[in-house]
Short mmCIF file of C-alpha atoms and ligand atoms in Angstrom, two decimals:
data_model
loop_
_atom_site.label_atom_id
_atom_site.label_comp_id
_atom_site.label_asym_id
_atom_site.label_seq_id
_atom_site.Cartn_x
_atom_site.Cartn_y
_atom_site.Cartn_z
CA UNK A 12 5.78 -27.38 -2.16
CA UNK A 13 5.14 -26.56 1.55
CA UNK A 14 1.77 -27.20 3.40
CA UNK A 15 -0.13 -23.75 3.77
CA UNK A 16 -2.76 -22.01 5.78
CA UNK A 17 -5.08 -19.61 3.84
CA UNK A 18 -7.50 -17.19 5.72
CA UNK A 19 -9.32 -15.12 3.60
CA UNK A 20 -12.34 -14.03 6.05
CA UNK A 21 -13.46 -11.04 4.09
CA UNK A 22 -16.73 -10.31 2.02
CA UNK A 23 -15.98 -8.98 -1.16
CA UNK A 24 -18.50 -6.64 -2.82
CA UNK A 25 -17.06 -5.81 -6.16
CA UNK A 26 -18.39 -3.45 -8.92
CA UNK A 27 -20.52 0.09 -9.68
CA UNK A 28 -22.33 1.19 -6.85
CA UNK A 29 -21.60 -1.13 -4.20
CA UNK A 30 -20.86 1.66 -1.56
CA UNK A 31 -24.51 1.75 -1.54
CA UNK A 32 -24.76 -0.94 0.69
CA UNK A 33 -22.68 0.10 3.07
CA UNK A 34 -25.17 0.49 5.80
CA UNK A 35 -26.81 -3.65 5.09
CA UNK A 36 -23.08 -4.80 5.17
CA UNK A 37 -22.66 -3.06 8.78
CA UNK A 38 -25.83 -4.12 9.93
CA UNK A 39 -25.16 -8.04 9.06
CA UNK A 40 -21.55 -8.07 10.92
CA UNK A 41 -22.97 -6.64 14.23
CA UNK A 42 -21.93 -3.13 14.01
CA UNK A 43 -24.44 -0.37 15.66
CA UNK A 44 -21.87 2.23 16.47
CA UNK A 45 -19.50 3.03 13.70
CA UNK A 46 -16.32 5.31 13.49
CA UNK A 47 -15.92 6.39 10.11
CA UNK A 48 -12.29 6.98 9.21
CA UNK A 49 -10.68 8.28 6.03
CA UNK A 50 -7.53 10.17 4.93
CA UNK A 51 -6.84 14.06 3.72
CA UNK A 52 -9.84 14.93 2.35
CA UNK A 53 -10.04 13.30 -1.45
CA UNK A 54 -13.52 11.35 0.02
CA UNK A 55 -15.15 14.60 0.95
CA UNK A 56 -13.94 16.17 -2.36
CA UNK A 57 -15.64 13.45 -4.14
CA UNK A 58 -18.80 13.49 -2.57
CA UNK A 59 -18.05 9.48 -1.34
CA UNK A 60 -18.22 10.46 2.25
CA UNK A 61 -21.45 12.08 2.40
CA UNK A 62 -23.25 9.44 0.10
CA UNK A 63 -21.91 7.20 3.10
CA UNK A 64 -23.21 9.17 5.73
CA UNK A 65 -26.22 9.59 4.09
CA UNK A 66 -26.35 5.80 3.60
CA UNK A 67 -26.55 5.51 7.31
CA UNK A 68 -28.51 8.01 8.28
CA UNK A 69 -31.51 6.81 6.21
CA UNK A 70 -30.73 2.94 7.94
CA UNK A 71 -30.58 4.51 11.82
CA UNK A 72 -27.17 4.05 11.84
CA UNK A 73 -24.93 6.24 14.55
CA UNK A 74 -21.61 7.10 13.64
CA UNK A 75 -18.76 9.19 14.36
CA UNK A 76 -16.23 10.90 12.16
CA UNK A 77 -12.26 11.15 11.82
CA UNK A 78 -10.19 12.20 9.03
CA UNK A 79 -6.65 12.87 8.42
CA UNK A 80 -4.84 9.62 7.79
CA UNK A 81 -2.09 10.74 6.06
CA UNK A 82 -0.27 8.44 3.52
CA UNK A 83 2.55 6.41 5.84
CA UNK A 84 -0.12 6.81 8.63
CA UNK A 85 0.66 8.40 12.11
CA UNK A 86 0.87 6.77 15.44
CA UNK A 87 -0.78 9.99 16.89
CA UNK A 88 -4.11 9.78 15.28
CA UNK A 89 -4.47 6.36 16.16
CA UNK A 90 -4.11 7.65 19.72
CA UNK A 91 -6.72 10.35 18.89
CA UNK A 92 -8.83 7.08 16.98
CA UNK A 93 -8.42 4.91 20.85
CA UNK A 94 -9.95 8.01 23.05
CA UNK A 95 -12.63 8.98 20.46
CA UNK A 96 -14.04 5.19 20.24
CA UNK A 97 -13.93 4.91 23.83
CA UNK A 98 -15.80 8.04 24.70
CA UNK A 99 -18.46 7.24 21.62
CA UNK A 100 -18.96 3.72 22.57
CA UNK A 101 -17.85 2.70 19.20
CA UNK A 102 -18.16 -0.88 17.95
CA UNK A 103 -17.72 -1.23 14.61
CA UNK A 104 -14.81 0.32 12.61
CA UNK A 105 -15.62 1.95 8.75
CA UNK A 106 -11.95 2.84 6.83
CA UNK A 107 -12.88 5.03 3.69
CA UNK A 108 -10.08 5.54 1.74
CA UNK A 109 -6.97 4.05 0.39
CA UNK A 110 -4.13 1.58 3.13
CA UNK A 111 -3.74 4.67 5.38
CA UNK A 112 -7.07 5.27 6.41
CA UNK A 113 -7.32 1.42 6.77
CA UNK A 114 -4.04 0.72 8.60
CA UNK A 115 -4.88 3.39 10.93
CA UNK A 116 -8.25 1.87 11.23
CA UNK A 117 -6.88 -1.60 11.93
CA UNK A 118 -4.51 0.11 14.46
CA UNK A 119 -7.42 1.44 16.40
CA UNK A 120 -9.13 -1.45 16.54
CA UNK A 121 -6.36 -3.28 18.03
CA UNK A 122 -6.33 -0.28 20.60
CA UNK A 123 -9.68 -0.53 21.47
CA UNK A 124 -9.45 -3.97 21.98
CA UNK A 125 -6.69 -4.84 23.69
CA UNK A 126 -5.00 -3.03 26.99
CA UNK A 127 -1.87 -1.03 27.14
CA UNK A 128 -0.09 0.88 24.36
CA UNK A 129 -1.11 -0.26 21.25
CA UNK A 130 2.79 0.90 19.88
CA UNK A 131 3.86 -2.43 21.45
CA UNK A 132 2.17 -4.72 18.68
CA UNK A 133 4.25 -3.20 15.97
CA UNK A 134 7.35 -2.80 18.59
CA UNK A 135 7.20 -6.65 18.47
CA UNK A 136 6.60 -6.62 21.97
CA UNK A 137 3.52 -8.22 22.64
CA UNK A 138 0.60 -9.87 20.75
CA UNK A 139 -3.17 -8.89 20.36
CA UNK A 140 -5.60 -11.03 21.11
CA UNK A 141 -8.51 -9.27 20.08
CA UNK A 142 -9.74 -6.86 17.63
CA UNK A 143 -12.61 -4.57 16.75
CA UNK A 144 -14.66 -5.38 13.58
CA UNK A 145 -13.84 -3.02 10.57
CA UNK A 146 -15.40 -2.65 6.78
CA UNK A 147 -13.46 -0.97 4.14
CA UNK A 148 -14.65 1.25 0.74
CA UNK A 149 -11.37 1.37 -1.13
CA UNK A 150 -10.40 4.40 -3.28
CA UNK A 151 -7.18 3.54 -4.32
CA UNK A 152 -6.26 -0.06 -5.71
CA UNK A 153 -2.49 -0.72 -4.13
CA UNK A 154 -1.88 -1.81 -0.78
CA UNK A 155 -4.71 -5.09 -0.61
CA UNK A 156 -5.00 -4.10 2.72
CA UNK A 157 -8.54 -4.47 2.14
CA UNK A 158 -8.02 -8.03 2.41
CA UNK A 159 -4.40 -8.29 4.21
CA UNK A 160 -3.52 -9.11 7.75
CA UNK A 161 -0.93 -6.85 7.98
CA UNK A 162 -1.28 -2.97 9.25
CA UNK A 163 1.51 -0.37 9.05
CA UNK A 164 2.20 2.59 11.17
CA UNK A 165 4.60 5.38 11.66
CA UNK A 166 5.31 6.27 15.27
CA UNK A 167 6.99 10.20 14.62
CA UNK A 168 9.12 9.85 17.32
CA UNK A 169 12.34 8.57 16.02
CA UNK A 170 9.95 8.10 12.43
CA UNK A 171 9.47 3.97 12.64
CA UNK A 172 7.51 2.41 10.45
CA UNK A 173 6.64 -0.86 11.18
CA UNK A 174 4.25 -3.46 10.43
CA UNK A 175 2.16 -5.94 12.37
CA UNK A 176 0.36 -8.74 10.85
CA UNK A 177 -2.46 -10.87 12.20
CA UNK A 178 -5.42 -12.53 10.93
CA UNK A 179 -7.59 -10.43 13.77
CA UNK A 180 -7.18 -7.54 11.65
CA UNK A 181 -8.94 -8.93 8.37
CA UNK A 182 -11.45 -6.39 7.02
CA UNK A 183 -15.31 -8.45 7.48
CA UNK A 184 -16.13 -7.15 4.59
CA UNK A 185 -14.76 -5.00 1.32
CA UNK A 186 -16.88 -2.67 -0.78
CA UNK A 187 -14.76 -2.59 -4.13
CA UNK A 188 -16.25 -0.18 -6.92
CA UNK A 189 -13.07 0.58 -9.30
CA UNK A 190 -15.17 3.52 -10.14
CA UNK A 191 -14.27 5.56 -6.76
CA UNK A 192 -10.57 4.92 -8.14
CA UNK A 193 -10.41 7.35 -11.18
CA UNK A 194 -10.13 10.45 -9.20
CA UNK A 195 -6.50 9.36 -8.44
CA UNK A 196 -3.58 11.20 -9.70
CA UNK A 197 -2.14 9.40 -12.28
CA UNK A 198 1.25 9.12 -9.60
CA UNK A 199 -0.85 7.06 -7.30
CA UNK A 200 -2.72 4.82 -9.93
CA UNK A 201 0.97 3.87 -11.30
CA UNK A 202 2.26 3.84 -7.06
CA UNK A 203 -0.89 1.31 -6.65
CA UNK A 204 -0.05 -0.65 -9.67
CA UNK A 205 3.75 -1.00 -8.48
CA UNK A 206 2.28 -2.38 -5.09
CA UNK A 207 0.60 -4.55 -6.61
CA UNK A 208 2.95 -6.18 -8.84
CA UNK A 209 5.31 -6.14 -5.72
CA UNK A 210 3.29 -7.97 -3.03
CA UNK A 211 3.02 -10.79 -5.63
CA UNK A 212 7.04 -10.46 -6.50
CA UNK A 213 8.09 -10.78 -2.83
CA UNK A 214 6.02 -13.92 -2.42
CA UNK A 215 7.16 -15.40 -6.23
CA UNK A 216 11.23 -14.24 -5.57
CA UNK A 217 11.59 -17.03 -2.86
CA UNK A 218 13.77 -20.47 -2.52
CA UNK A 219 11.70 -22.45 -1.02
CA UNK A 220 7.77 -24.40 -2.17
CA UNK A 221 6.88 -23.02 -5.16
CA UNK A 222 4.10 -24.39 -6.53
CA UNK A 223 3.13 -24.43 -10.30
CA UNK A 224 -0.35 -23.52 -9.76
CA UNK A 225 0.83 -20.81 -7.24
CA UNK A 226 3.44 -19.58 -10.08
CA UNK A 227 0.45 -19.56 -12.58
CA UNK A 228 -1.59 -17.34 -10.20
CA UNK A 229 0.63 -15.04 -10.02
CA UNK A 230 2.46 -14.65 -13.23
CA UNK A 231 -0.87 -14.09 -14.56
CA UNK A 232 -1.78 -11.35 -12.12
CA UNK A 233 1.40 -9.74 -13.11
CA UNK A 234 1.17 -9.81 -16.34
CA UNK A 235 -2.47 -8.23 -16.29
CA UNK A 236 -1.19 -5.66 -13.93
CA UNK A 237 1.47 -4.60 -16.24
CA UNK A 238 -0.84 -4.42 -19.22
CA UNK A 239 -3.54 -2.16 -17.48
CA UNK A 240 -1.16 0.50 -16.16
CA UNK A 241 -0.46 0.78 -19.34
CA UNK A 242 -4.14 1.71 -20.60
CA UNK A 243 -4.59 3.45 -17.62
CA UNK A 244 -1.93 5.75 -18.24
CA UNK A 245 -3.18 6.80 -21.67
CA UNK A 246 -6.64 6.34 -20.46
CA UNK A 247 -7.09 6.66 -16.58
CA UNK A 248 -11.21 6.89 -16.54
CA UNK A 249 -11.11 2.87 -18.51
CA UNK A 250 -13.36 0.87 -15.95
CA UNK A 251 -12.11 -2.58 -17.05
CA UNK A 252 -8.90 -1.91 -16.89
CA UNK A 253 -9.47 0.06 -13.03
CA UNK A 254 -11.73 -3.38 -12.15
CA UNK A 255 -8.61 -5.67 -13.60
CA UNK A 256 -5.93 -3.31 -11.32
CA UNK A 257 -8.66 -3.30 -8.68
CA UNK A 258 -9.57 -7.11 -7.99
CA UNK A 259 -5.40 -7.90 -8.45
CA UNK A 260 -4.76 -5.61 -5.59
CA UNK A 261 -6.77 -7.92 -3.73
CA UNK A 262 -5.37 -10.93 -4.49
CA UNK A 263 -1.79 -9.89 -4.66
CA UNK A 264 -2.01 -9.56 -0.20
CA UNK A 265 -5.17 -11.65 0.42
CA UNK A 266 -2.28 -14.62 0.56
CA UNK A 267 -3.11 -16.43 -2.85
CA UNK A 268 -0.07 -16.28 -4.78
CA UNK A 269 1.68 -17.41 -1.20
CA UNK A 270 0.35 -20.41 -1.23
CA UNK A 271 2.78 -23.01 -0.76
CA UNK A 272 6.33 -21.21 -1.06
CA UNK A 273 8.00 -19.94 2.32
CA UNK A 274 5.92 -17.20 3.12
CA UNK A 275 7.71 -14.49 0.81
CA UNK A 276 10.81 -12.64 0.81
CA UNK A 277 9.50 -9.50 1.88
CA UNK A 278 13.45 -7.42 1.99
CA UNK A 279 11.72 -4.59 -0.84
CA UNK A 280 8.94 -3.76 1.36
CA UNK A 281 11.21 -3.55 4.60
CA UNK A 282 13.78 -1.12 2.42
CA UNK A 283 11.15 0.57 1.52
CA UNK A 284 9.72 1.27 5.26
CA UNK A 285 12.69 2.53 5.97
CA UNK A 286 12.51 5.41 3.39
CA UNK A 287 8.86 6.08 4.10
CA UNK A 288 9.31 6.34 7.51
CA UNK A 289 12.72 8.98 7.11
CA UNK A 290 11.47 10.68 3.72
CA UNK A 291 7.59 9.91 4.10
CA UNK A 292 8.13 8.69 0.31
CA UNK A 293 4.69 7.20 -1.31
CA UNK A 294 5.02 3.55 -0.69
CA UNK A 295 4.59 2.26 -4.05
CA UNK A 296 7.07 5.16 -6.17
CA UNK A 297 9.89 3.85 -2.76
CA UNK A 298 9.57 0.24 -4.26
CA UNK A 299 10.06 1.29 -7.55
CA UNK A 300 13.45 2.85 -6.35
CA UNK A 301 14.91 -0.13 -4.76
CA UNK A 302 13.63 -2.68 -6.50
CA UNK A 303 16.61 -3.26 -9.28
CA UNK A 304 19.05 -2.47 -6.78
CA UNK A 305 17.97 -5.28 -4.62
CA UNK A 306 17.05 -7.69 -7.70
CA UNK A 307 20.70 -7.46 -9.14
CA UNK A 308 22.09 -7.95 -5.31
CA UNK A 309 20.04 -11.31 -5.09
CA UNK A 310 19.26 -12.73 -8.35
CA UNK A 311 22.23 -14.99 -8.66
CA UNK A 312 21.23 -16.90 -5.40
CA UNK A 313 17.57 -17.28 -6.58
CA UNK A 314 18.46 -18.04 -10.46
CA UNK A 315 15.76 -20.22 -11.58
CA UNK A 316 12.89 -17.77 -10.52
CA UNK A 317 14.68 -15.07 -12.02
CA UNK A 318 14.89 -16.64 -15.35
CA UNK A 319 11.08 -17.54 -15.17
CA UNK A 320 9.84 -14.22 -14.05
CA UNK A 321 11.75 -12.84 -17.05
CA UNK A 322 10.31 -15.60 -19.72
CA UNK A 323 6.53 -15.71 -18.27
CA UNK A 324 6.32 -12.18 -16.92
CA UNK A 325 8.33 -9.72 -18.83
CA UNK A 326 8.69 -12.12 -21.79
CA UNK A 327 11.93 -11.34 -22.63
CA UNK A 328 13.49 -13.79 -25.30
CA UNK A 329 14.60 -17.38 -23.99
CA UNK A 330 18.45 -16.71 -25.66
CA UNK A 331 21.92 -16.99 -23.44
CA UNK A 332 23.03 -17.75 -20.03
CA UNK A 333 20.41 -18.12 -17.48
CA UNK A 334 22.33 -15.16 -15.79
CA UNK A 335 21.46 -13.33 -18.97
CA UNK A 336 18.20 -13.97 -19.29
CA UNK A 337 17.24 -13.25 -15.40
CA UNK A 338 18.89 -9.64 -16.08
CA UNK A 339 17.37 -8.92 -19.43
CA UNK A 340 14.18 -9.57 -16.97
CA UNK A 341 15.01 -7.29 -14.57
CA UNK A 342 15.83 -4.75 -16.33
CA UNK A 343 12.85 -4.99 -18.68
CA UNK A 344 11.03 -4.60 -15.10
CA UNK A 345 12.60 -1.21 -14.52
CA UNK A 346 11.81 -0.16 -18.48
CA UNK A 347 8.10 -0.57 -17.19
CA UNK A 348 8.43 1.52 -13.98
CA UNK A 349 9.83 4.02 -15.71
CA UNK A 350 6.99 3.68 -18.72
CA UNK A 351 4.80 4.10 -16.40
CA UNK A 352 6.72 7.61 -14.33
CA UNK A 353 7.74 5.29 -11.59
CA UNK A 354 11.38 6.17 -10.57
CA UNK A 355 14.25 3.42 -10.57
CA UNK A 356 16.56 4.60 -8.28
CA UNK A 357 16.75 7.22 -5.21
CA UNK A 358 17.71 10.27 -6.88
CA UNK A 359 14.49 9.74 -9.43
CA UNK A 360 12.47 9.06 -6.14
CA UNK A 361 13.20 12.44 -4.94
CA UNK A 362 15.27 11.96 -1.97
CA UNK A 363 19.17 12.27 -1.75
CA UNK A 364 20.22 10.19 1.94
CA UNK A 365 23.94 11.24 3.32
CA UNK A 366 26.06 8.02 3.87
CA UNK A 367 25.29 8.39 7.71
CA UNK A 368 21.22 8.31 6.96
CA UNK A 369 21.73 5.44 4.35
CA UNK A 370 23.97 3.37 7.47
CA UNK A 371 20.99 4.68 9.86
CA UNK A 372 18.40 3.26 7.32
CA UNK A 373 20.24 -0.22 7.60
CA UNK A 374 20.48 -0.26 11.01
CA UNK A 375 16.79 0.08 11.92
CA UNK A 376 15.71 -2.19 8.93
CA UNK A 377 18.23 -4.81 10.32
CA UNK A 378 16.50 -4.13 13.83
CA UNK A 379 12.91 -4.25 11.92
CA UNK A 380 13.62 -7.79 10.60
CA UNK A 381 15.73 -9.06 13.99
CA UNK A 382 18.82 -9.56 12.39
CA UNK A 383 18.83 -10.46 8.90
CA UNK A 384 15.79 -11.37 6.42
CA UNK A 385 14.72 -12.60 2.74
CA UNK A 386 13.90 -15.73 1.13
CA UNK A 387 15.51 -15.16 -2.06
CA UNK A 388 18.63 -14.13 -0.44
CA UNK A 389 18.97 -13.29 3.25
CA UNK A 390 20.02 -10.49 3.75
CA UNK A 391 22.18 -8.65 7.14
CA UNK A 392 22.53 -5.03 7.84
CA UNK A 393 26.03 -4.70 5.64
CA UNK A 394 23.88 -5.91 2.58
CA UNK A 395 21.04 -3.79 3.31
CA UNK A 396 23.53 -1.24 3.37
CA UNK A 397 25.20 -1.91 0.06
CA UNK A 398 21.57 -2.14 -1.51
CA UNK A 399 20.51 1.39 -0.17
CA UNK A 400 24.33 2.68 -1.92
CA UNK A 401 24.03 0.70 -4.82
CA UNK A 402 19.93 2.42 -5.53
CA UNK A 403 21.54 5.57 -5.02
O1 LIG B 506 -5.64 11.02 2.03
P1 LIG B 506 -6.55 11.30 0.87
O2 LIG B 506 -7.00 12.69 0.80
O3 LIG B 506 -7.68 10.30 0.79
O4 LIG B 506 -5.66 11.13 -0.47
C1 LIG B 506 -4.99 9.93 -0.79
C2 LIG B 506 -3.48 10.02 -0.55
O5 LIG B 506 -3.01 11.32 -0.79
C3 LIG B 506 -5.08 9.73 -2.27
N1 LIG B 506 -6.28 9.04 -2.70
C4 LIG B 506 -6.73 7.81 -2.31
N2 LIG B 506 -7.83 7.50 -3.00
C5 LIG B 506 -8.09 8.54 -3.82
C6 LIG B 506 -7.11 9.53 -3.63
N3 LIG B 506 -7.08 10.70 -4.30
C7 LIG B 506 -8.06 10.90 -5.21
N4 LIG B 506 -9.03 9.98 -5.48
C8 LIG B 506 -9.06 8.80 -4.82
N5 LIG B 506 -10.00 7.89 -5.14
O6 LIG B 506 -3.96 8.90 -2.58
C9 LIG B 506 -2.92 9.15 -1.64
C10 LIG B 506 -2.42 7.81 -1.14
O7 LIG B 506 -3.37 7.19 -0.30
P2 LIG B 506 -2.88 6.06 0.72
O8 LIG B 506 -4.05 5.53 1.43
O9 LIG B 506 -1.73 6.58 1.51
O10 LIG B 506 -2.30 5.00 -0.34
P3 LIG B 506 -2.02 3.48 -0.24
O11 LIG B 506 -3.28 2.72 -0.39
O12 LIG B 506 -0.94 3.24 -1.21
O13 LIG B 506 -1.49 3.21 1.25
C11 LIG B 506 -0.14 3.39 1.58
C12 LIG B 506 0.14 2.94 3.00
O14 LIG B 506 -0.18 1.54 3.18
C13 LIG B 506 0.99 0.84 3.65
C14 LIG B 506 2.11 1.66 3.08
O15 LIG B 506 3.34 1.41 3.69
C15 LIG B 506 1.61 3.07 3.31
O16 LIG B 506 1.79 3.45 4.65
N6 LIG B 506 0.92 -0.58 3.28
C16 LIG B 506 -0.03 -1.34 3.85
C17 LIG B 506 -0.14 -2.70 3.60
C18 LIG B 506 -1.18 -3.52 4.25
N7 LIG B 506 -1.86 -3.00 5.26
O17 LIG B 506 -1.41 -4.69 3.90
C19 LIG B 506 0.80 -3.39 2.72
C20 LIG B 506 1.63 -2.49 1.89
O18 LIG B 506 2.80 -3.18 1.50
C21 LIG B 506 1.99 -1.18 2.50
O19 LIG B 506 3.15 -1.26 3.32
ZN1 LIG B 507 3.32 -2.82 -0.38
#
């Protein structure tokens, strides 16, 4: 096992209700000016944004609005986010909504913050060094940006999407009722659930650390992610099984079920970008897609977590080869996605890339990564490029 570093700054307020404190929660981290931001419009169809403004009206709280985070969030709004703070004074950051609302959020924050183009964090260019401080009230259980250090934006020009992680950008606090998540389509419950599941795959498919107590963590979080987008498909308005799906989403990207392996393999997710940025895919239905592609590309260098992923998680029977038993396991992992409408592959995903926009796709994930990537098998632009053919 490897020595680790975990960071988990943010205040968690789980359960019914919670977004009623709201306005105490902003009060005790400092913030008198707040920008609220949220996404299309499902927060003022639900009445959640004006129980929020209401919330800090009656405590004297000023605020701002901005909507129109769109899922795979634009670099353009954050632009619009930078100026608006500025003008209002802003000093406290509130992201209402699901990972695009709080991406974007996080992204204006580091605008605000820091000088110069706030493109050049996620360019790799330069580093922030300071932040503005931002609350969440999640709507959508998927991304655990809620908790994560990690923020990802599309810039439309060229359509990049790319990520940038630090520890500035951890939420101070998370309101968490699972309640404000049964207004979701059942395609997003089932895209959150497959987010889920994958931020603790990419840290569990990796060749290096692994500890057992890590392993436990997250076999268990898989296995109770599994079950309850199962009851959630027949039964989307269950509240136990939304707080179970809820509270893993968390804990998938807080950084728990890293603890002690090499930091994750992370080559799904960086596929994945690649499609959402080209085909503005929903993130969690593009991992579905290239998941088995990339499993059965990698599996053979990363054997013996294959073959306990498919015993512990999918609990497939412990009978032949190891090679056997680590593909019986994968592809009991795509009979779930698709039991639960998730596609396996890029046609089911919706999009249909010419072999010059699959090569381009390579290309700018093997730029993305600088070079080559993945813990369970690294991975350079030629095998990138034979996973994106072989999803097809
Ligand atoms: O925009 P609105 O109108 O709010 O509608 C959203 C959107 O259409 C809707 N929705 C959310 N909550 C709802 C609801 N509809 C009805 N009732 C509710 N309660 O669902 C749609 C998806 O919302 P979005 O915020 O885009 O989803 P998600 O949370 O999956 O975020 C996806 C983005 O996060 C990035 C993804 O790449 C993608 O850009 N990620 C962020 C990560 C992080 N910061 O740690 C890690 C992830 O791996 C991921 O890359
Ligand atoms: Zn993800």
């Amino acid at each position: 096992m490897f020595d680790f570093k975990y960071f988990t700054p943010t205040k968690v307020i789980f359960g019914k209700n919670t977004e009623s404190m709201v306005a105490e929660l902003i009060k005790e981290f400092g913030g008198t000016k707040i920008l609220i931001h949220y996404g299309g419009g499902s927060v003022v169809r639900s009445g959640l944004l004006k129980r929020v403004t209401d919330t800090l009206e009656e405590a004297g709280i000023s605020y701002v609005t901005l909507g129109g985070a769109v899922p795979n969030p634009h670099l353009s709004l954050v632009y619009e986010g930078i100026e608006l703070c500025k003008k209002e004074k802003v000093d406290f950051l509130l992201a209402v909504g699901g990972g695009s609302a709080i991406d974007s959020a996080k992204a204006i924050g580091y605008g605000l913050a820091n000088e110069g183009d706030v493109w050049d964090f996620y360019d790799y260019k330069r580093t922030a060094t300071e932040s503005i401080p931002l609350g969440v009230i999640l709507t959508i259980a998927a991304t655990g940006s809620e908790m994560s250090d990690s923020s990802v934006i599309t810039k439309e020009e060229g359509l990049v999407k790319r990520g940038y992680n630090s520890d500035l950008s951890r939420p101070k606090f998370a309101i968490l009722n699972p309640e404000l998540t049964m207004t979701l389509p059942d395609y997003q419950t089932a895209c959150g659930c497959t987010d889920i599941m994958m931020h603790t795959m990419e840290r569990y498919f990796t060749n290096g650390g692994n500890m057992e107590i890590t392993d436990s963590l997250a076999e268990g979080l898989l296995r109770t992610v599994k079950k309850n987008a199962l009851i959630l498909k027949d039964d989307p308005k269950n509240y136990d099984a939304r707080a179970e799906v809820m509270w893993a989403g968390s804990l998938s990207h807080n950084g728990l079920t890293g603890c002690g392996n090499d930091g994750g393999d992370w080559m799904t997710h960086k596929l994945e970008h690649e499609l959402g940025g080209l085909y503005d895919v929903a993130h969690g239905a593009g991992l579905a897609a290239i998941w088995g592609s990339w499993a059965r590309y990698v599996y053979k260098n990363c054997l013996p977590r294959f073959k306990k992923f498919a015993l512990n998680v999918m609990e497939v029977e412990d009978r032949g080869t190891d090679e056997e038993i680590a593909l019986c396991g994968i592809e009991a992992m795509e009979d779930f996605f698709r039991s639960i409408n998730m596609p396996t592959n890029l046609k089911e995903l919706g999009v249909k890339p010419t072999e010059e926009e699959l090569a381009l796709m390579a290309k700018k994930c093997a730029i993305g990564v600088g070079g080559a990537k993945g813990s369970a098998r690294v991975l350079n632009e030629e095998a990138m490029l034979a996973i994106y053919r072989a999803s097809m």
